[in-house]
Each structure stands twice: as structure tokens, then as C-alpha cells.
Amino acid sequence: MERDILQLTIPAFAIALERVVDPQLRGRPVAIAAVHSERAQLQCVSAEARDAGLWPGMPVQRALRFCPSLLLRPPDPPLLARGSRALLELVGDYSPLAEPAAPGEIFLDLTGCRRLLGAGRDAATRLERDLAARLRLAGSVGVAGNKLVARIAAGCLERPGVCDVLRGSEADFIAPLPVAVLPGIGAARQALLLRDLNLRRVRELAVLSEAQLRLLFGPFAALLLQRARGIDFAPVRPQRRAPEVSAEGLLAQTENNDAVLLAELCRLVEECGLRLRRLGRETERLTLAVRYADGVVAERSAVLSPPRSHDLLLYAAAEKLFHQACRRRVRVRGLQLRCAALVAAGPPLDLFPDDAALEPRQQALQETLDALRERYVRIPVESGHRSDGKAATVPAGI
């Protein structure tokens, strides 16, 4: 049976969402970057900004000299998460086999659905229309017999539309393209191909033997040759997330004061701890992500043994992660705390008591605080809210 694989790509997804929220940004050069630091780097740029000579990773100060009319928007993780969920709900109407590859990029497997949805190109055209009508977003859709060629086809389009690659012609489609379109060919390997072998196009790579490529790429040679010939057997894997509890806070202003940051961390610990105890769960793995003002994210994790759910124990572990992650001399924009590897809460079965175990008085205090929070404090059901109390304004559908 012929495979019908779709790859939906929304260029500059973060900026596309910002334009849905604020239509005045459309048609103007826009970039996502920390607005509180001139040393910050551009994280995402619009097509108009690219035409002005800007690119992701460019310092903000230099970008403003190149393009004085550039509009800067700070990163908005809650909006990005909400937009990604809305996109998954939209493609779920077409197939349950949907695999998010990156923010704004999703693979769909429509194999065996032709009697219901028609040919892959027809389904892609309807998906493009639904995307514009329901979410007010524009994207490119690549249709092919495998994930590799579908992704390349979506990336070949200069404007939103559908690129359908005939089954059996995948190798001919990618043959004239630069070798950089193949996954795994980074800047170092591309320079190696151009310098040592003078290989610039995929067709020049596809005619070589595996033995010839093994001299340069070692074990990667077999997979590289497969990709150069348009072969990809990878299935579309639906997203499977292990249950976890998380909380995120964006500070009202960037901070480098440890007292302020630790106070925010304490708030996140209390929020995660209360959720864990509500669920009757404990966490075996704690992860702290520190988001700096220049867009860099530092992440540290720790395995907790035995599992924990009480605030004092969680905070002790989270504070150690904070001092490991927060070492740059750059202001911090926000923190995220994730509790994964959840297990059912129960009495400890260890023959020897843990030094970090709570005393009866601390246990009673924790239960009293939980009762007070349940009565007077509203803990949000979903994580990713702003710590300054402001909610992101988003339209219906996103």
C-alpha cells in the first residue's frame, strides 16, 4: 500500500502566533528576542526581517542597525504551548497518527485513508484551508511517500501552499537540491563534503557507494546514502508524553537577585508539591529550566531517591539544581520546574530511615498548609502562567 505522509510547516511559528494576537504586526519585520538586553540574540525572524538581512542568532543591537524598523517581541512560552495544542487538535481531525517534529511542524500519516479523505494532495489542500479558517495561520504542506521527502517538499515552498511528490519519484525530486537539505548534514559535514569530495548536490552523493562514504562518515555512511536516494522507513509516531507535573513562572522584569529568584522557585515548588499530593503521587525526577533574558535556557535534572512530594524536600533538591543551572552573568527571565517519573505515594518501606525524611511536626505543618491553600489559594490546573498576574490574550482557537 502506498504511504501518504504529510508534513505541515508554519514558518516562524512564534511570530505567526504573535500576528494572530496582534494583526498590526503583519507585513512588518518582526523578531522574537529578549527586549531587556541589547546583547540578546534573535530567536526567530519573520520573512520580512530575513529580506532585510537578519537571521536567528544575530545580536539584537546589530539587527537594529541593519533594520531600524524591526519590531521586537519577547518570548511567550504560554502562547507557544497553546498554539501547539490548537494545531494538534486541528490535525487530529485528519489522522490520529500525528507526530510533532518542532513548534509549528507536524507529520501526518494518511496511509489507507484515501476512500475517506481522498488523495494526499486533496487532504493537504483541505488542511491548508482549515488552518487559515480556524486558526488564522498560513503554512506549507509537503506530501510524499515518506517523512524525509515530505519534510524537504514542505521546505522547498517559498510561500504557503502544497507540494505533492509523486510516489516513486522521491529520488528524482531531491537529486538537484543542495546536500544541506539532508538531515544529519550540518555545517561541519557539509564543509567536509565540499572540501574533500566537491559534492554539492544530492545526486552527486547518491551515486557513491557505501564503502566510499564510510571513509569520511564511518557508521553514518549507510544512513546518509539511504537519505540521498530518498529512502526513509521511519514511521509517524504519535506524541506520547509520560505524566508529569510542571509549573512555570515568567518574572515581571528580568532579575539577577538570587533572593528574588529563589522566592519564585519556592512558589513553583509549592505549586508542584500541592498538585502531586492532590494526585497521590511522588516524583522520582526533578528538572529545573532557567530561561535567561537573552533566550538561552539552562536545564539541570536530578534523580530523587526515595521519591518525594513534600515542599521542604522538593525545595532542597530544587535549590541545588538552581545553583547548578544559574551560573551565567545574565539576568533571568523565568523559571520552569518539572516533576517526572511519578509513582504512587505511600509509606516508606526502607529498613533504614532517610536522613531527608520529614519529622512528624513538619508533616503536620504540610497538611495544615495544604488545607489552607485548598481553601484560600487557587492553584491553576494548567502550568505555564505568568507570575506577574497578567494572562496572555489569544483569539478563539488558539
Short mmCIF file of C-alpha atoms in Angstrom, two decimals:
data_model
loop_
_atom_site.label_atom_id
_atom_site.label_comp_id
_atom_site.label_asym_id
_atom_site.label_seq_id
_atom_site.Cartn_x
_atom_site.Cartn_y
_atom_site.Cartn_z
CA MET A 1 0.00 0.00 0.00
CA GLU A 2 1.30 3.43 -0.94
CA ARG A 3 2.11 5.65 2.01
CA ASP A 4 0.67 9.17 2.20
CA ILE A 5 2.80 11.23 4.58
CA LEU A 6 2.05 14.92 5.11
CA GLN A 7 4.37 17.42 6.73
CA LEU A 8 2.75 20.68 7.83
CA THR A 9 5.18 23.55 8.39
CA ILE A 10 4.29 27.02 9.65
CA PRO A 11 7.35 29.23 9.09
CA ALA A 12 8.39 31.35 12.08
CA PHE A 13 5.67 29.77 14.21
CA ALA A 14 6.21 32.03 17.23
CA ILE A 15 5.87 35.15 15.06
CA ALA A 16 2.83 33.73 13.26
CA LEU A 17 1.10 33.35 16.64
CA GLU A 18 2.05 36.89 17.64
CA ARG A 19 0.48 38.14 14.40
CA VAL A 20 -2.73 36.31 15.19
CA VAL A 21 -2.85 38.08 18.55
CA ASP A 22 -1.78 41.45 17.06
CA PRO A 23 -2.70 41.76 13.35
CA GLN A 24 -0.78 45.06 13.12
CA LEU A 25 2.44 43.03 13.01
CA ARG A 26 1.56 41.55 9.62
CA GLY A 27 3.71 42.66 6.71
CA ARG A 28 6.31 44.23 9.01
CA PRO A 29 9.76 42.94 10.06
CA VAL A 30 9.33 41.15 13.38
CA ALA A 31 11.73 39.15 15.55
CA ILE A 32 11.48 37.23 18.81
CA ALA A 33 14.17 38.24 21.30
CA ALA A 34 14.62 39.38 24.87
CA VAL A 35 13.74 43.08 24.86
CA HIS A 36 15.58 43.88 28.10
CA SER A 37 19.10 43.15 26.83
CA GLU A 38 20.96 44.54 23.84
CA ARG A 39 23.31 41.54 23.95
CA ALA A 40 20.41 39.15 23.40
CA GLN A 41 20.18 37.20 20.17
CA LEU A 42 17.28 36.89 17.74
CA GLN A 43 15.48 33.60 18.33
CA CYS A 44 13.03 33.77 15.41
CA VAL A 45 12.70 36.21 12.49
CA SER A 46 9.91 36.87 10.01
CA ALA A 47 10.29 36.68 6.24
CA GLU A 48 10.39 40.48 6.06
CA ALA A 49 13.25 40.54 8.56
CA ARG A 50 15.14 37.90 6.57
CA ASP A 51 14.80 40.04 3.46
CA ALA A 52 16.43 42.87 5.44
CA GLY A 53 19.46 40.65 6.13
CA LEU A 54 18.58 39.38 9.60
CA TRP A 55 18.86 35.78 10.78
CA PRO A 56 18.30 33.80 14.01
CA GLY A 57 21.29 34.13 16.33
CA MET A 58 22.08 37.69 15.26
CA PRO A 59 22.64 40.11 18.19
CA VAL A 60 19.75 42.48 18.76
CA GLN A 61 21.97 45.57 18.71
CA ARG A 62 23.37 44.66 15.30
CA ALA A 63 19.93 43.73 13.97
CA LEU A 64 18.54 47.15 14.87
CA ARG A 65 21.38 48.81 12.94
CA PHE A 66 20.60 46.69 9.89
CA CYS A 67 16.83 47.18 10.19
CA PRO A 68 15.78 50.21 12.30
CA SER A 69 12.09 49.40 11.72
CA LEU A 70 12.45 45.94 13.32
CA LEU A 71 9.74 45.14 15.86
CA LEU A 72 10.92 43.03 18.80
CA ARG A 73 8.62 40.76 20.77
CA PRO A 74 9.69 38.86 23.93
CA PRO A 75 9.36 35.05 24.01
CA ASP A 76 5.90 33.93 25.14
CA PRO A 77 6.07 30.23 26.15
CA PRO A 78 2.38 30.03 27.23
CA LEU A 79 1.22 31.35 23.84
CA LEU A 80 3.55 28.93 22.04
CA ALA A 81 2.26 25.99 24.07
CA ARG A 82 -1.35 26.96 23.49
CA GLY A 83 -0.80 27.38 19.76
CA SER A 84 0.88 23.97 19.56
CA ARG A 85 -2.08 22.34 21.30
CA ALA A 86 -4.55 24.04 18.96
CA LEU A 87 -2.52 22.82 15.97
CA LEU A 88 -2.57 19.24 17.26
CA GLU A 89 -6.34 19.40 17.75
CA LEU A 90 -6.76 20.62 14.16
CA VAL A 91 -4.68 17.86 12.54
CA GLY A 92 -6.36 15.30 14.81
CA ASP A 93 -9.47 15.66 12.63
CA TYR A 94 -7.48 14.12 9.75
CA SER A 95 -5.50 11.32 11.38
CA PRO A 96 -4.68 10.05 14.87
CA LEU A 97 -1.12 9.41 13.64
CA ALA A 98 0.32 12.89 14.19
CA GLU A 99 3.92 13.48 15.26
CA PRO A 100 5.09 16.97 16.31
CA ALA A 101 8.61 17.45 14.96
CA ALA A 102 9.15 21.02 16.24
CA PRO A 103 6.99 24.02 17.15
CA GLY A 104 4.86 24.62 14.06
CA GLU A 105 5.91 21.36 12.34
CA ILE A 106 3.78 18.20 12.38
CA PHE A 107 3.91 14.92 10.44
CA LEU A 108 0.65 13.19 9.50
CA ASP A 109 0.23 9.63 8.23
CA LEU A 110 -2.85 9.32 5.99
CA THR A 111 -1.98 5.88 4.62
CA GLY A 112 -5.17 3.87 3.97
CA CYS A 113 -7.45 6.93 4.26
CA ARG A 114 -7.93 7.67 0.56
CA ARG A 115 -11.53 6.44 0.47
CA LEU A 116 -12.34 8.71 3.39
CA LEU A 117 -10.16 11.79 2.75
CA GLY A 118 -9.21 11.40 -0.91
CA ALA A 119 -5.68 11.57 -2.28
CA GLY A 120 -2.92 13.05 -0.15
CA ARG A 121 -2.88 16.28 -2.16
CA ASP A 122 -6.64 16.78 -1.66
CA ALA A 123 -6.34 16.23 2.09
CA ALA A 124 -3.40 18.64 2.22
CA THR A 125 -5.41 21.31 0.41
CA ARG A 126 -8.29 20.95 2.88
CA LEU A 127 -5.84 21.06 5.79
CA GLU A 128 -4.38 24.30 4.45
CA ARG A 129 -7.85 25.84 4.20
CA ASP A 130 -8.85 24.68 7.70
CA LEU A 131 -5.63 26.10 9.11
CA ALA A 132 -6.43 29.53 7.68
CA ALA A 133 -10.13 29.46 8.63
CA ARG A 134 -9.89 28.09 12.19
CA LEU A 135 -6.51 29.32 13.43
CA ARG A 136 -5.80 32.19 11.02
CA LEU A 137 -2.39 30.72 10.23
CA ALA A 138 -0.71 30.02 6.88
CA GLY A 139 1.54 27.03 6.31
CA SER A 140 3.22 24.84 3.73
CA VAL A 141 2.30 21.18 3.31
CA GLY A 142 4.61 18.59 1.80
CA VAL A 143 3.08 15.32 0.56
CA ALA A 144 5.24 12.29 -0.21
CA GLY A 145 5.72 8.59 0.41
CA ASN A 146 7.98 9.06 3.45
CA LYS A 147 8.80 11.58 6.18
CA LEU A 148 12.16 12.63 4.73
CA VAL A 149 10.85 13.73 1.35
CA ALA A 150 7.67 15.23 2.83
CA ARG A 151 9.78 17.49 5.05
CA ILE A 152 12.03 18.52 2.16
CA ALA A 153 8.97 19.20 -0.04
CA ALA A 154 7.41 21.47 2.59
CA GLY A 155 10.68 23.37 2.96
CA CYS A 156 11.01 23.95 -0.79
CA LEU A 157 7.95 26.20 -0.95
CA GLU A 158 8.69 29.92 -0.79
CA ARG A 159 5.08 30.76 0.10
CA PRO A 160 2.20 28.82 1.71
CA GLY A 161 0.88 26.02 -0.47
CA VAL A 162 1.02 22.29 -1.20
CA CYS A 163 3.94 20.39 -2.76
CA ASP A 164 2.99 16.85 -3.81
CA VAL A 165 5.83 14.47 -4.75
CA LEU A 166 4.75 11.56 -6.96
CA ARG A 167 5.31 8.16 -5.37
CA GLY A 168 8.39 6.51 -6.80
CA SER A 169 9.99 9.81 -7.85
CA GLU A 170 11.37 10.78 -4.43
CA ALA A 171 15.00 10.30 -5.52
CA ASP A 172 14.49 12.38 -8.68
CA PHE A 173 12.81 15.15 -6.64
CA ILE A 174 15.67 15.64 -4.18
CA ALA A 175 18.50 14.93 -6.66
CA PRO A 176 19.09 18.56 -7.80
CA LEU A 177 18.85 20.03 -4.28
CA PRO A 178 21.87 21.06 -2.16
CA VAL A 179 23.27 18.41 0.17
CA ALA A 180 22.31 20.62 3.13
CA VAL A 181 18.63 19.53 2.78
CA LEU A 182 19.51 16.05 4.08
CA PRO A 183 19.10 15.56 7.85
CA GLY A 184 22.42 14.98 9.57
CA ILE A 185 24.38 17.18 7.16
CA GLY A 186 25.37 20.03 9.43
CA ALA A 187 27.86 22.79 8.77
CA ALA A 188 30.87 20.58 9.58
CA ARG A 189 29.83 17.66 7.38
CA GLN A 190 28.75 19.98 4.58
CA ALA A 191 32.18 21.62 4.61
CA LEU A 192 33.76 18.16 4.56
CA LEU A 193 31.75 17.14 1.50
CA LEU A 194 32.56 20.35 -0.34
CA ARG A 195 36.24 20.46 0.58
CA ASP A 196 37.29 16.83 0.23
CA LEU A 197 34.86 15.44 -2.34
CA ASN A 198 33.47 18.57 -4.03
CA LEU A 199 29.92 17.22 -3.60
CA ARG A 200 27.34 19.99 -3.81
CA ARG A 201 24.12 18.30 -4.95
CA VAL A 202 22.26 15.31 -3.56
CA ARG A 203 22.55 13.44 -6.89
CA GLU A 204 26.35 13.58 -6.64
CA LEU A 205 26.13 11.96 -3.21
CA ALA A 206 23.58 9.31 -4.27
CA VAL A 207 25.82 7.77 -6.96
CA LEU A 208 28.62 6.99 -4.49
CA SER A 209 28.97 3.62 -2.81
CA GLU A 210 28.66 2.99 0.89
CA ALA A 211 32.31 1.99 1.06
CA GLN A 212 33.37 5.36 -0.38
CA LEU A 213 31.26 7.30 2.10
CA ARG A 214 32.39 5.17 5.02
CA LEU A 215 35.90 6.58 4.65
CA LEU A 216 34.54 10.01 5.65
CA PHE A 217 31.44 9.37 7.73
CA GLY A 218 32.04 5.97 9.31
CA PRO A 219 28.85 4.22 10.56
CA PHE A 220 26.72 7.18 9.40
CA ALA A 221 27.52 6.38 5.74
CA ALA A 222 24.76 3.77 5.26
CA LEU A 223 22.02 6.06 6.60
CA LEU A 224 23.34 9.04 4.64
CA LEU A 225 23.30 7.06 1.39
CA GLN A 226 19.72 5.96 2.08
CA ARG A 227 18.63 9.53 2.60
CA ALA A 228 20.44 10.73 -0.53
CA ARG A 229 18.38 8.22 -2.53
CA GLY A 230 15.08 9.39 -1.00
CA ILE A 231 14.57 6.31 1.17
CA ASP A 232 13.11 6.62 4.65
CA PHE A 233 11.32 3.85 6.52
CA ALA A 234 10.72 5.82 9.72
CA PRO A 235 7.08 5.63 10.85
CA VAL A 236 5.00 8.55 12.09
CA ARG A 237 4.98 8.16 15.86
CA PRO A 238 2.18 9.88 17.79
CA GLN A 239 3.28 12.01 20.69
CA ARG A 240 3.48 10.03 23.91
CA ARG A 241 4.22 12.02 26.98
CA ALA A 242 4.76 10.42 30.34
CA PRO A 243 2.57 12.01 33.02
CA GLU A 244 4.33 14.87 34.76
CA VAL A 245 3.56 17.88 36.91
CA SER A 246 5.09 21.21 35.98
CA ALA A 247 4.88 24.89 36.83
CA GLU A 248 6.39 27.86 35.05
CA GLY A 249 6.76 31.49 36.01
CA LEU A 250 7.76 34.49 33.89
CA LEU A 251 9.05 37.32 36.06
CA ALA A 252 7.55 40.81 35.72
CA GLN A 253 11.07 42.04 34.94
CA THR A 254 14.39 40.30 34.41
CA GLU A 255 16.27 39.61 37.63
CA ASN A 256 19.74 38.60 38.81
CA ASN A 257 18.97 38.79 42.53
CA ASP A 258 19.19 35.28 43.98
CA ALA A 259 16.74 36.15 46.77
CA VAL A 260 14.04 37.08 44.25
CA LEU A 261 14.74 34.06 42.06
CA LEU A 262 14.72 31.64 44.98
CA ALA A 263 11.41 33.12 46.16
CA GLU A 264 9.97 32.42 42.70
CA LEU A 265 11.43 28.92 42.83
CA CYS A 266 9.78 28.37 46.22
CA ARG A 267 6.42 29.36 44.71
CA LEU A 268 6.87 26.84 41.89
CA VAL A 269 7.83 24.12 44.37
CA GLU A 270 4.72 24.78 46.45
CA GLU A 271 2.54 24.65 43.33
CA CYS A 272 4.05 21.38 42.08
CA GLY A 273 4.03 19.84 45.54
CA LEU A 274 0.36 20.57 46.08
CA ARG A 275 -0.53 19.07 42.69
CA LEU A 276 1.47 15.94 43.44
CA ARG A 277 -0.27 15.46 46.78
CA ARG A 278 -3.67 16.07 45.17
CA LEU A 279 -2.91 13.26 42.74
CA GLY A 280 -1.49 10.98 45.42
CA ARG A 281 1.82 10.84 43.55
CA GLU A 282 5.51 11.38 44.26
CA THR A 283 8.25 12.30 41.83
CA GLU A 284 11.49 10.46 41.18
CA ARG A 285 12.95 13.02 38.76
CA LEU A 286 13.11 16.79 39.19
CA THR A 287 14.10 19.14 36.33
CA LEU A 288 14.69 22.89 36.58
CA ALA A 289 14.95 25.10 33.48
CA VAL A 290 16.30 28.65 33.83
CA ARG A 291 15.33 30.95 30.97
CA TYR A 292 17.74 33.88 30.58
CA ALA A 293 16.91 37.30 29.16
CA ASP A 294 18.95 36.62 26.00
CA GLY A 295 16.90 33.50 25.19
CA VAL A 296 19.39 30.90 26.44
CA VAL A 297 17.84 28.11 28.51
CA ALA A 298 19.93 26.21 31.08
CA GLU A 299 18.45 22.93 32.32
CA ARG A 300 19.51 20.63 35.14
CA SER A 301 17.92 17.40 36.42
CA ALA A 302 18.24 15.23 39.50
CA VAL A 303 17.01 11.76 40.42
CA LEU A 304 15.24 11.70 43.79
CA SER A 305 15.62 8.59 45.91
CA PRO A 306 13.33 7.94 47.61
CA PRO A 307 10.54 9.72 45.63
CA ARG A 308 9.29 12.95 47.18
CA SER A 309 6.20 15.16 47.15
CA HIS A 310 6.61 17.40 50.21
CA ASP A 311 7.57 21.03 49.76
CA LEU A 312 10.61 21.06 52.07
CA LEU A 313 12.21 18.04 50.40
CA LEU A 314 11.38 19.23 46.90
CA TYR A 315 12.75 22.70 47.61
CA ALA A 316 16.03 21.31 48.97
CA ALA A 317 16.56 19.41 45.71
CA ALA A 318 15.35 22.30 43.53
CA GLU A 319 17.69 24.78 45.25
CA LYS A 320 20.69 22.59 44.41
CA LEU A 321 19.58 22.48 40.77
CA PHE A 322 19.18 26.27 40.78
CA HIS A 323 22.78 26.85 41.88
CA GLN A 324 23.97 24.38 39.23
CA ALA A 325 21.97 25.97 36.39
CA CYS A 326 22.11 29.68 37.24
CA ARG A 327 25.79 30.45 36.67
CA ARG A 328 25.74 32.97 33.81
CA ARG A 329 26.13 36.69 34.43
CA VAL A 330 22.89 37.41 32.59
CA ARG A 331 19.52 38.37 34.04
CA VAL A 332 16.88 35.66 34.33
CA ARG A 333 13.50 35.95 32.61
CA GLY A 334 11.72 32.93 34.06
CA LEU A 335 11.90 29.51 35.69
CA GLN A 336 10.24 26.19 34.96
CA LEU A 337 10.06 23.22 37.34
CA ARG A 338 9.04 19.75 36.13
CA CYS A 339 8.32 16.66 38.20
CA ALA A 340 8.51 13.46 36.14
CA ALA A 341 8.67 9.70 36.77
CA LEU A 342 5.61 9.86 39.03
CA VAL A 343 4.90 6.95 41.37
CA ALA A 344 2.09 6.25 43.79
CA ALA A 345 2.61 7.86 47.18
CA GLY A 346 2.87 5.51 50.13
CA PRO A 347 4.64 4.94 53.42
CA PRO A 348 8.40 4.34 53.12
CA LEU A 349 9.40 0.68 53.20
CA ASP A 350 13.09 1.25 53.85
CA LEU A 351 14.61 -0.57 56.81
CA PHE A 352 16.82 2.44 57.45
CA PRO A 353 15.12 5.87 57.63
CA ASP A 354 16.14 8.53 55.13
CA ASP A 355 18.05 11.47 56.56
CA ALA A 356 15.88 13.78 54.45
CA ALA A 357 12.59 12.37 55.75
CA LEU A 358 10.11 14.76 57.33
CA GLU A 359 9.60 14.89 61.04
CA PRO A 360 6.03 14.42 62.36
CA ARG A 361 5.77 18.15 63.11
CA GLN A 362 6.83 19.05 59.55
CA GLN A 363 4.37 16.54 58.16
CA ALA A 364 1.57 18.06 60.22
CA LEU A 365 2.59 21.55 59.11
CA GLN A 366 2.49 20.44 55.46
CA GLU A 367 -1.03 19.06 55.86
CA THR A 368 -2.19 22.28 57.53
CA LEU A 369 -0.70 24.43 54.75
CA ASP A 370 -2.38 22.24 52.12
CA ALA A 371 -5.73 22.71 53.84
CA LEU A 372 -5.24 26.49 53.89
CA ARG A 373 -4.24 26.57 50.22
CA GLU A 374 -7.21 24.45 49.22
CA ARG A 375 -9.48 26.92 50.96
CA TYR A 376 -7.95 30.30 50.15
CA VAL A 377 -5.49 29.91 47.26
CA ARG A 378 -6.42 28.99 43.70
CA ILE A 379 -3.73 26.77 42.18
CA PRO A 380 -4.14 26.81 38.37
CA VAL A 381 -4.96 23.49 36.74
CA GLU A 382 -2.53 24.10 33.85
CA SER A 383 1.04 25.23 34.18
CA GLY A 384 2.76 27.97 32.23
CA HIS A 385 1.15 31.07 33.71
CA ARG A 386 2.76 34.42 34.24
CA SER A 387 3.99 35.29 37.69
CA ASP A 388 3.10 38.95 37.23
CA GLY A 389 -0.60 38.07 37.17
CA LYS A 390 -1.15 39.02 33.54
CA ALA A 391 -2.75 36.50 31.21
CA ALA A 392 -1.79 36.27 27.54
CA THR A 393 -4.61 37.46 25.27
CA VAL A 394 -5.24 34.97 22.48
CA PRO A 395 -8.09 34.62 19.99
CA ALA A 396 -10.57 31.77 19.87
CA GLY A 397 -8.99 28.60 18.52
CA ILE A 398 -5.56 29.40 19.96
#
